[in-house]
mmCIF file of C-alpha atoms in Angstrom:
data_model
loop_
_atom_site.group_PDB
_atom_site.id
_atom_site.type_symbol
_atom_site.label_atom_id
_atom_site.label_comp_id
_atom_site.label_asym_id
_atom_site.label_seq_id
_atom_site.Cartn_x
_atom_site.Cartn_y
_atom_site.Cartn_z
ATOM 1 C CA MET A 25 -0.015 0.288 0.143
ATOM 2 C CA VAL A 26 0.960 3.403 -0.950
ATOM 3 C CA PHE A 27 -0.505 6.354 1.433
ATOM 4 C CA LYS A 28 -2.226 8.554 -0.437
ATOM 5 C CA LYS A 29 0.007 12.048 0.582
ATOM 6 C CA THR A 30 -2.302 13.968 2.613
ATOM 7 C CA ASP A 31 -3.181 18.215 2.307
ATOM 8 C CA VAL A 32 0.175 18.662 4.336
ATOM 9 C CA CYS A 33 2.002 15.953 2.569
ATOM 10 C CA GLU A 34 1.155 18.262 -0.282
ATOM 11 C CA LEU A 35 1.411 21.840 0.889
ATOM 12 C CA PHE A 36 5.025 21.005 2.621
ATOM 13 C CA GLY A 37 5.949 18.633 -0.897
ATOM 14 C CA ILE A 38 6.785 16.292 1.600
ATOM 15 C CA GLU A 39 6.315 12.306 1.532
ATOM 16 C CA TYR A 40 4.664 11.140 4.967
ATOM 17 C CA PRO A 41 2.567 13.164 7.338
ATOM 18 C CA ILE A 42 5.002 13.757 10.148
ATOM 19 C CA VAL A 43 7.101 17.011 11.563
ATOM 20 C CA GLN A 44 8.786 17.590 13.821
ATOM 21 C CA ALA A 45 8.535 20.524 16.275
ATOM 22 C CA PRO A 46 10.928 22.751 16.923
ATOM 23 C CA MET A 47 12.409 22.297 20.995
ATOM 24 C CA GLY A 48 13.679 25.632 21.275
ATOM 25 C CA PRO A 49 16.053 26.723 22.953
ATOM 26 C CA PHE A 50 17.759 23.718 22.384
ATOM 27 C CA ILE A 51 19.577 23.577 18.454
ATOM 28 C CA THR A 52 17.546 20.364 16.471
ATOM 29 C CA THR A 53 19.826 21.108 13.376
ATOM 30 C CA LYS A 54 20.710 17.196 12.804
ATOM 31 C CA LEU A 55 16.990 16.164 13.946
ATOM 32 C CA CYS A 56 15.650 18.203 11.150
ATOM 33 C CA ALA A 57 18.084 17.317 8.354
ATOM 34 C CA ALA A 58 17.586 13.720 9.138
ATOM 35 C CA VAL A 59 13.677 13.838 9.471
ATOM 36 C CA SER A 60 13.866 15.808 6.098
ATOM 37 C CA ASN A 61 15.896 13.293 5.274
ATOM 38 C CA ALA A 62 13.726 10.384 5.923
ATOM 39 C CA GLY A 63 10.287 11.711 4.141
ATOM 40 C CA GLY A 64 9.194 14.297 6.519
ATOM 41 C CA LEU A 65 9.439 18.149 7.550
ATOM 42 C CA GLY A 66 12.015 19.004 9.903
ATOM 43 C CA ILE A 67 11.902 22.088 11.809
ATOM 44 C CA ILE A 68 14.747 24.247 12.953
ATOM 45 C CA SER A 69 14.439 25.405 16.589
ATOM 46 C CA HIS A 70 14.608 29.717 17.746
ATOM 47 C CA THR A 71 17.518 29.927 19.413
ATOM 48 C CA GLY A 72 20.231 32.423 20.195
ATOM 49 C CA THR A 73 17.502 34.826 21.381
ATOM 50 C CA PHE A 74 19.680 37.683 22.831
ATOM 51 C CA LEU A 75 22.461 36.797 21.500
ATOM 52 C CA TYR A 76 21.641 37.513 17.905
ATOM 53 C CA LEU A 77 19.110 40.861 19.808
ATOM 54 C CA LYS A 78 23.261 42.023 20.847
ATOM 55 C CA GLU A 79 24.316 42.150 17.482
ATOM 56 C CA ARG A 80 21.917 43.222 15.180
ATOM 57 C CA ASP A 81 20.377 46.342 18.049
ATOM 58 C CA PRO A 82 22.594 46.775 20.718
ATOM 59 C CA ASP A 83 20.434 49.741 21.697
ATOM 60 C CA PHE A 84 17.125 47.932 21.641
ATOM 61 C CA TYR A 85 19.375 44.932 23.454
ATOM 62 C CA LYS A 86 20.686 47.666 26.372
ATOM 63 C CA GLN A 87 16.580 48.368 27.041
ATOM 64 C CA VAL A 88 15.482 45.126 26.871
ATOM 65 C CA HIS A 89 18.301 44.143 29.518
ATOM 66 C CA ASP A 90 17.857 47.194 31.505
ATOM 67 C CA PHE A 91 14.229 46.001 31.765
ATOM 68 C CA ALA A 92 14.555 42.999 32.803
ATOM 69 C CA PRO A 93 18.354 42.129 33.832
ATOM 70 C CA LYS A 94 18.126 38.472 35.209
ATOM 71 C CA LEU A 95 16.297 36.846 32.506
ATOM 72 C CA VAL A 96 18.393 38.430 29.842
ATOM 73 C CA GLU A 97 21.643 37.628 31.387
ATOM 74 C CA SER A 98 20.557 34.153 32.251
ATOM 75 C CA THR A 99 19.575 33.259 28.779
ATOM 76 C CA LEU A 100 22.572 34.990 26.942
ATOM 77 C CA ALA A 101 24.834 32.472 29.705
ATOM 78 C CA MET A 102 22.516 29.489 28.157
ATOM 79 C CA GLU A 103 22.895 30.615 24.417
ATOM 80 C CA GLU A 104 26.812 31.278 24.695
ATOM 81 C CA ASP A 105 27.155 27.548 26.469
ATOM 82 C CA MET A 106 25.726 26.315 24.165
ATOM 83 C CA GLY A 107 27.186 28.409 21.407
ATOM 84 C CA VAL A 108 23.242 28.805 19.245
ATOM 85 C CA ASN A 109 22.379 30.395 16.098
ATOM 86 C CA THR A 110 19.246 30.121 14.131
ATOM 87 C CA LEU A 111 20.760 31.880 11.186
ATOM 88 C CA GLU A 112 24.114 29.359 11.223
ATOM 89 C CA GLU A 113 21.664 26.564 12.080
ATOM 90 C CA LEU A 114 19.840 27.280 8.748
ATOM 91 C CA ARG A 115 23.044 27.074 6.657
ATOM 92 C CA LYS A 116 24.234 23.642 8.489
ATOM 93 C CA VAL A 117 20.941 21.845 7.564
ATOM 94 C CA SER A 118 21.163 22.830 4.354
ATOM 95 C CA LYS A 119 24.130 21.189 3.542
ATOM 96 C CA LEU A 120 22.717 18.161 5.399
ATOM 97 C CA THR A 121 19.363 18.045 3.243
ATOM 98 C CA ASP A 122 18.324 18.413 -0.219
ATOM 99 C CA LYS A 123 14.027 18.153 1.269
ATOM 100 C CA PRO A 124 11.934 20.313 2.355
ATOM 101 C CA PHE A 125 12.324 22.150 5.790
ATOM 102 C CA GLY A 126 11.007 24.559 7.904
ATOM 103 C CA VAL A 127 12.646 26.903 11.180
ATOM 104 C CA ASN A 128 10.236 28.161 13.982
ATOM 105 C CA VAL A 129 10.484 31.481 15.395
ATOM 106 C CA ARG A 130 8.084 32.108 18.546
ATOM 107 C CA VAL A 131 6.528 35.473 17.985
ATOM 108 C CA ALA A 132 5.433 36.174 21.832
ATOM 109 C CA ARG A 133 5.444 39.664 23.076
ATOM 110 C CA GLU A 134 8.488 38.143 24.731
ATOM 111 C CA GLN A 135 9.996 37.432 22.004
ATOM 112 C CA PRO A 136 12.467 41.079 21.516
ATOM 113 C CA ASP A 137 14.443 39.514 18.455
ATOM 114 C CA ALA A 138 11.673 38.104 16.039
ATOM 115 C CA PRO A 139 11.379 40.985 13.759
ATOM 116 C CA TYR A 140 15.249 41.240 13.885
ATOM 117 C CA LEU A 141 15.221 36.930 13.102
ATOM 118 C CA ILE A 142 12.525 37.521 10.097
ATOM 119 C CA ASP A 143 14.266 39.603 8.070
ATOM 120 C CA ALA A 144 17.211 37.695 8.727
ATOM 121 C CA ILE A 145 15.842 34.386 7.507
ATOM 122 C CA ILE A 146 14.278 36.039 4.291
ATOM 123 C CA GLU A 147 17.634 37.709 3.228
ATOM 124 C CA GLU A 148 19.540 34.484 4.087
ATOM 125 C CA ARG A 149 17.103 32.626 1.949
ATOM 126 C CA GLU A 150 16.552 34.934 -0.736
ATOM 127 C CA LYS A 151 20.619 35.149 -0.984
ATOM 128 C CA ASP A 152 21.329 31.352 -1.004
ATOM 129 C CA PRO A 153 19.836 29.671 -4.286
ATOM 130 C CA LYS A 154 19.493 25.533 -1.957
ATOM 131 C CA LEU A 155 17.476 27.869 0.901
ATOM 132 C CA THR A 156 15.115 29.811 -1.383
ATOM 133 C CA GLU A 157 14.531 26.224 -2.440
ATOM 134 C CA ASN A 158 14.575 24.077 0.397
ATOM 135 C CA LEU A 159 14.151 26.598 3.324
ATOM 136 C CA LYS A 160 9.774 26.119 2.731
ATOM 137 C CA VAL A 161 8.074 26.882 6.085
ATOM 138 C CA VAL A 162 8.284 28.797 8.653
ATOM 139 C CA VAL A 163 6.555 27.906 12.393
ATOM 140 C CA THR A 164 5.214 31.018 13.880
ATOM 141 C CA SER A 165 4.315 30.205 18.006
ATOM 142 C CA ALA A 166 3.793 31.710 21.050
ATOM 143 C CA GLY A 167 1.933 34.687 19.914
ATOM 144 C CA SER A 168 0.321 37.255 17.207
ATOM 145 C CA PRO A 169 -0.187 35.493 13.897
ATOM 146 C CA ASN A 170 -0.892 38.592 13.096
ATOM 147 C CA LEU A 171 2.243 40.076 13.358
ATOM 148 C CA TYR A 172 4.618 38.643 10.678
ATOM 149 C CA THR A 173 2.207 36.441 8.497
ATOM 150 C CA GLN A 174 1.826 38.729 5.405
ATOM 151 C CA ARG A 175 5.741 39.369 5.752
ATOM 152 C CA LEU A 176 6.538 36.027 5.279
ATOM 153 C CA LYS A 177 3.749 35.403 2.954
ATOM 154 C CA ASP A 178 5.220 37.799 0.742
ATOM 155 C CA ALA A 179 9.035 36.543 0.642
ATOM 156 C CA GLY A 180 7.443 33.370 -0.587
ATOM 157 C CA LEU A 181 7.066 31.037 2.544
ATOM 158 C CA ILE A 182 4.407 28.582 3.802
ATOM 159 C CA VAL A 183 3.231 30.534 7.374
ATOM 160 C CA VAL A 184 2.154 27.708 9.202
ATOM 161 C CA HIS A 185 0.602 28.564 12.575
ATOM 162 C CA VAL A 186 0.974 26.822 16.561
ATOM 163 C CA VAL A 187 -2.328 27.253 18.174
ATOM 164 C CA PRO A 188 -4.144 25.616 21.078
ATOM 165 C CA SER A 189 -7.738 26.981 21.026
ATOM 166 C CA VAL A 190 -10.081 27.253 18.400
ATOM 167 C CA TYR A 191 -10.605 30.855 19.025
ATOM 168 C CA HIS A 192 -6.615 31.370 17.639
ATOM 169 C CA ALA A 193 -7.009 29.192 14.880
ATOM 170 C CA GLN A 194 -9.841 31.175 13.474
ATOM 171 C CA LYS A 195 -7.527 34.126 14.427
ATOM 172 C CA SER A 196 -4.717 32.126 12.817
ATOM 173 C CA GLU A 197 -6.911 31.699 9.706
ATOM 174 C CA LYS A 198 -8.085 35.497 9.671
ATOM 175 C CA ALA A 199 -4.146 36.297 9.544
ATOM 176 C CA GLY A 200 -3.846 34.821 6.205
ATOM 177 C CA VAL A 201 -1.695 31.409 7.501
ATOM 178 C CA ASP A 202 -1.426 28.725 5.163
ATOM 179 C CA ALA A 203 -1.892 25.889 8.260
ATOM 180 C CA VAL A 204 -2.218 25.416 11.832
ATOM 181 C CA VAL A 205 -0.936 23.435 14.388
ATOM 182 C CA ALA A 206 -3.325 22.265 16.807
ATOM 183 C CA SER A 207 -1.883 21.249 19.874
ATOM 184 C CA GLY A 208 -2.738 19.811 22.610
ATOM 185 C CA HIS A 209 -2.001 19.756 26.938
ATOM 186 C CA GLU A 210 -0.118 16.516 26.481
ATOM 187 C CA ALA A 211 2.558 18.124 24.641
ATOM 188 C CA GLY A 212 5.906 18.668 26.028
ATOM 189 C CA GLY A 213 7.001 22.818 26.226
ATOM 190 C CA HIS A 214 5.084 25.452 26.634
ATOM 191 C CA VAL A 215 1.650 24.662 26.674
ATOM 192 C CA ALA A 216 -1.956 26.789 26.888
ATOM 193 C CA TRP A 217 -3.133 27.915 30.048
ATOM 194 C CA ASP A 218 -7.063 26.260 29.428
ATOM 195 C CA PRO A 219 -5.476 22.381 28.834
ATOM 196 C CA VAL A 220 -7.794 21.505 25.915
ATOM 197 C CA HIS A 221 -6.005 17.972 24.864
ATOM 198 C CA THR A 222 -4.918 16.569 22.048
ATOM 199 C CA SER A 223 -8.301 14.705 20.930
ATOM 200 C CA VAL A 224 -10.835 17.088 21.430
ATOM 201 C CA LEU A 225 -8.862 20.050 19.911
ATOM 202 C CA THR A 226 -7.806 18.497 17.274
ATOM 203 C CA PRO A 227 -11.497 17.452 15.368
ATOM 204 C CA ALA A 228 -12.601 20.962 17.086
ATOM 205 C CA VAL A 229 -10.060 23.199 15.087
ATOM 206 C CA ARG A 230 -10.879 20.778 11.864
ATOM 207 C CA LYS A 231 -14.660 21.471 11.862
ATOM 208 C CA ILE A 232 -13.586 25.401 12.070
ATOM 209 C CA VAL A 233 -10.615 26.198 9.664
ATOM 210 C CA LYS A 234 -10.368 25.410 6.110
ATOM 211 C CA VAL A 235 -6.802 25.224 6.457
ATOM 212 C CA PRO A 236 -4.495 22.554 6.698
ATOM 213 C CA VAL A 237 -3.974 21.123 10.242
ATOM 214 C CA LEU A 238 -1.519 19.091 12.055
ATOM 215 C CA SER A 239 -1.802 17.364 14.931
ATOM 216 C CA ALA A 240 0.459 17.817 18.459
ATOM 217 C CA GLY A 241 1.302 16.272 21.740
ATOM 218 C CA GLY A 242 0.615 13.300 22.262
ATOM 219 C CA TRP A 243 2.099 11.192 19.414
ATOM 220 C CA CYS A 244 4.756 9.064 19.119
ATOM 221 C CA ASP A 245 3.891 6.019 16.474
ATOM 222 C CA GLY A 246 1.661 4.782 14.053
ATOM 223 C CA LYS A 247 -1.051 4.128 15.748
ATOM 224 C CA GLY A 248 -0.997 7.606 16.530
ATOM 225 C CA LEU A 249 -1.058 9.198 13.495
ATOM 226 C CA VAL A 250 -4.359 6.997 12.176
ATOM 227 C CA ALA A 251 -5.853 8.512 15.402
ATOM 228 C CA ALA A 252 -4.743 12.146 14.272
ATOM 229 C CA LEU A 253 -5.770 11.355 10.337
ATOM 230 C CA ALA A 254 -9.405 9.780 11.625
ATOM 231 C CA LEU A 255 -9.686 13.500 14.196
ATOM 232 C CA GLY A 256 -8.906 15.207 11.104
ATOM 233 C CA ALA A 257 -5.582 16.187 10.741
ATOM 234 C CA GLY A 258 -3.218 16.122 8.030
ATOM 235 C CA ALA A 259 0.005 15.210 9.533
ATOM 236 C CA ILE A 260 1.224 14.275 13.011
ATOM 237 C CA TYR A 261 3.328 16.954 14.921
ATOM 238 C CA MET A 262 6.084 15.422 16.996
ATOM 239 C CA GLY A 263 8.853 16.901 19.416
ATOM 240 C CA THR A 264 9.283 14.828 22.619
ATOM 241 C CA ARG A 265 9.165 10.930 19.857
ATOM 242 C CA PHE A 266 11.802 12.652 17.706
ATOM 243 C CA ILE A 267 14.437 13.459 21.180
ATOM 244 C CA ALA A 268 14.758 9.491 21.906
ATOM 245 C CA THR A 269 16.386 9.039 18.334
ATOM 246 C CA LYS A 270 20.393 8.695 17.179
ATOM 247 C CA GLU A 271 21.004 11.659 15.496
ATOM 248 C CA SER A 272 18.755 14.012 18.007
ATOM 249 C CA ASP A 273 21.184 16.519 19.227
ATOM 250 C CA PHE A 274 20.115 15.842 22.875
ATOM 251 C CA ALA A 275 23.107 15.143 24.695
ATOM 252 C CA PRO A 276 22.682 10.738 26.046
ATOM 253 C CA GLY A 277 21.904 11.504 29.580
ATOM 254 C CA TYR A 278 18.619 14.050 28.357
ATOM 255 C CA LYS A 279 17.262 10.899 26.224
ATOM 256 C CA GLU A 280 17.398 8.616 28.868
ATOM 257 C CA ALA A 281 15.373 10.914 30.762
ATOM 258 C CA VAL A 282 12.831 10.941 28.292
ATOM 259 C CA LEU A 283 12.868 6.892 28.078
ATOM 260 C CA GLY A 284 13.164 6.126 31.664
ATOM 261 C CA GLY A 285 10.090 8.746 31.834
ATOM 262 C CA THR A 286 6.442 7.208 32.506
ATOM 263 C CA GLU A 287 3.234 9.046 31.386
ATOM 264 C CA ARG A 288 2.127 10.403 35.065
ATOM 265 C CA ASP A 289 6.295 12.130 35.078
ATOM 266 C CA THR A 290 5.808 15.693 33.975
ATOM 267 C CA ILE A 291 4.487 18.326 35.394
ATOM 268 C CA VAL A 292 3.007 22.113 34.161
ATOM 269 C CA THR A 293 4.573 24.448 35.269
ATOM 270 C CA ALA A 294 6.073 28.565 35.402
ATOM 271 C CA GLY A 295 7.976 29.138 32.118
ATOM 272 C CA THR A 296 9.031 31.864 30.105
ATOM 273 C CA PHE A 297 6.034 32.529 27.851
ATOM 274 C CA GLY A 298 3.510 30.943 30.348
ATOM 275 C CA PRO A 299 3.140 26.980 31.455
ATOM 276 C CA ILE A 300 5.663 24.426 30.559
ATOM 277 C CA ARG A 301 5.915 20.941 31.009
ATOM 278 C CA VAL A 302 8.598 19.374 31.732
ATOM 279 C CA LEU A 303 9.935 16.714 33.517
ATOM 280 C CA LYS A 304 9.470 16.192 37.130
ATOM 281 C CA ASN A 305 12.712 16.339 38.896
ATOM 282 C CA LYS A 306 14.663 18.931 41.301
ATOM 283 C CA TYR A 307 14.075 21.905 39.513
ATOM 284 C CA ALA A 308 10.482 21.343 38.942
ATOM 285 C CA ALA A 309 9.792 20.311 42.394
ATOM 286 C CA THR A 310 11.597 23.702 43.508
ATOM 287 C CA LEU A 311 9.442 25.953 41.500
ATOM 288 C CA GLN A 312 6.400 24.015 41.995
ATOM 289 C CA GLU A 313 6.884 24.943 46.042
ATOM 290 C CA LEU A 314 7.193 28.211 45.132
ATOM 291 C CA LEU A 315 4.468 28.732 43.159
ATOM 292 C CA ASP A 316 2.884 26.864 45.420
ATOM 293 C CA SER A 317 3.340 29.356 48.488
ATOM 294 C CA VAL A 318 2.876 32.878 46.443
ATOM 295 C CA THR A 319 -0.173 33.516 47.049
ATOM 296 C CA GLY A 320 -2.318 35.092 43.669
ATOM 297 C CA SER A 321 1.317 34.053 41.156
ATOM 298 C CA PHE A 322 1.878 32.517 37.949
ATOM 299 C CA GLN A 323 -1.933 33.854 36.600
ATOM 300 C CA GLY A 324 -1.096 35.031 33.698
ATOM 301 C CA LYS A 325 -0.771 38.771 35.405
ATOM 302 C CA PHE A 326 1.829 38.767 38.033
ATOM 303 C CA GLU A 327 5.031 36.556 38.960
ATOM 304 C CA ASN A 328 6.993 36.957 41.961
ATOM 305 C CA PRO A 329 10.965 37.715 41.964
ATOM 306 C CA LYS A 330 11.445 34.549 44.309
ATOM 307 C CA ILE A 331 9.766 32.538 40.918
ATOM 308 C CA GLU A 332 11.880 34.884 38.541
ATOM 309 C CA ASP A 333 14.900 33.846 40.846
ATOM 310 C CA ALA A 334 14.152 30.362 40.356
ATOM 311 C CA LYS A 335 13.167 30.578 36.964
ATOM 312 C CA THR A 336 16.711 32.185 36.108
ATOM 313 C CA ASN A 337 19.408 30.772 38.305
ATOM 314 C CA ILE A 338 19.135 27.556 36.425
ATOM 315 C CA SER A 339 21.370 26.963 33.339
ATOM 316 C CA TRP A 340 19.535 24.640 30.603
ATOM 317 C CA ALA A 341 22.495 23.613 28.565
ATOM 318 C CA ASP A 342 22.617 21.487 31.792
ATOM 319 C CA SER A 343 20.411 19.371 30.809
ATOM 320 C CA TYR A 344 20.167 19.740 26.787
ATOM 321 C CA LYS A 345 24.278 19.802 26.273
ATOM 322 C CA ARG A 346 25.397 17.930 29.389
ATOM 323 C CA GLY A 347 22.466 15.424 30.270
ATOM 324 C CA LYS A 348 22.579 16.363 33.890
ATOM 325 C CA THR A 349 18.904 15.976 34.124
ATOM 326 C CA GLU A 350 17.615 16.062 37.613
ATOM 327 C CA ASN A 351 18.521 20.238 38.477
ATOM 328 C CA ALA A 352 17.764 21.444 34.890
ATOM 329 C CA PRO A 353 14.753 22.696 32.577
ATOM 330 C CA VAL A 354 13.806 18.986 31.044
ATOM 331 C CA LEU A 355 11.564 19.236 28.546
ATOM 332 C CA THR A 356 8.962 16.180 27.870
ATOM 333 C CA GLY A 357 5.316 15.487 26.891
ATOM 334 C CA GLU A 358 3.561 12.676 28.769
ATOM 335 C CA VAL A 359 3.902 10.673 25.554
ATOM 336 C CA GLN A 360 7.099 9.852 26.683
ATOM 337 C CA GLY A 361 5.318 6.961 28.991
ATOM 338 C CA LEU A 362 4.944 5.216 25.517
ATOM 339 C CA ILE A 363 8.821 5.700 24.444
ATOM 340 C CA ASP A 364 10.725 2.775 24.737
ATOM 341 C CA ASN A 365 13.379 2.834 22.167
ATOM 342 C CA LEU A 366 15.804 4.478 20.335
ATOM 343 C CA PRO A 367 15.658 3.968 16.424
ATOM 344 C CA THR A 368 17.468 6.268 13.924
ATOM 345 C CA VAL A 369 14.804 9.131 12.389
ATOM 346 C CA LYS A 370 15.166 6.836 8.999
ATOM 347 C CA GLU A 371 13.608 3.574 11.175
ATOM 348 C CA LEU A 372 11.460 5.759 13.218
ATOM 349 C CA ILE A 373 9.266 7.119 10.095
ATOM 350 C CA ASP A 374 9.374 3.868 8.820
ATOM 351 C CA GLY A 375 8.098 2.202 11.585
ATOM 352 C CA ILE A 376 5.216 4.651 12.264
ATOM 353 C CA MET A 377 3.995 4.421 8.626
ATOM 354 C CA LYS A 378 4.102 0.487 8.082
ATOM 355 C CA GLU A 379 2.195 0.326 11.762
ATOM 356 C CA ALA A 380 -0.293 3.135 10.322
ATOM 357 C CA GLU A 381 -1.002 0.818 6.714
ATOM 358 C CA GLU A 382 -1.137 -1.969 8.324
ATOM 359 C CA ILE A 383 -3.597 -0.691 11.444
ATOM 360 C CA ILE A 384 -5.771 1.034 8.368
ATOM 361 C CA THR A 385 -5.492 -2.387 6.232
ATOM 362 C CA LYS A 386 -5.764 -5.233 8.395
ATOM 363 C CA LYS A 387 -7.212 -4.102 12.096
ATOM 364 C CA LEU A 388 -9.462 -1.797 10.938
ATOM 365 C CA PRO A 389 -11.163 -3.636 8.976
ATOM 366 C CA SER A 390 -12.082 -5.880 10.886
ATOM 367 C CA PHE A 391 -14.295 -3.903 12.637
ATOM 368 C CA ILE A 392 -16.554 -4.500 10.089
ATOM 369 C CA ALA A 393 -19.911 -6.338 9.442
#
């Protein structure tokens, strides 16, 4: 059986309806190339926020630093430690694949480098013929789709926006995006304030919008792909499952933490842009104790200095780069409870497609009398 291409496959020019989610602030360069080479769509993470802003607009960087010095200094130290640079990652991926790939730009108000990065991505793409051909998609997230969608589309890029609700999906479609990612509360990393889960969100979004829909949160295998397609999605959008692959850029200790976790071993706590799902560890427990002790904290309106200290006095590079996962954030989704192996990306994608085919052609027909 050869899978008929979905609307998402046709839009992106890919073979399989499988997309790798970006996982900023962590680098996904090797992973992105491997996913694209295996027939899916790889996406480069948005990295190097303050390194890039400091280089591009020193005066504005100083204003941001003066407004939130602890956040800026801790993030800058992490970025320097990891050696991150979104534009450099674009160039690296372009050398590693001839297939379509994408890049993420977080467009939240707390992301001061977003307009500069978008301009730089467009400039880089226009001067490099290979990037012009293969860098096809920009995924915007954590902010309004109204800000940059038209600018990106005018540059010939496909624009996808990540949404946590039907309301945001409608807003994104009105802004002119080419597709939306319906991201359920099961997902790792930043999640929405309202806990709408994937099995409800995906069909609800599909029912309302006319653009293609990708489904995120809780997917890792062929069963999940079949379920997502049945819910109305044109592709699955996976992060956690791709962390636990041989080509993944994450440290071995980080991969082991994902492999060792159950579906109950994550917690939603305070992140930079709002709630964030991370592995339950000493870092998460300390932060959660502070949240529980401060009346009225973390409701989308106000942050306490003690909480800000807990979020900034840690090294994200410890988990990602060095695999020290006890006292640092480990972004991972509930789906980690279903992950028990470390395949190559090609083995993973081929396995997902094979399992999905077997379910559709052999198991599902048996339910028809």
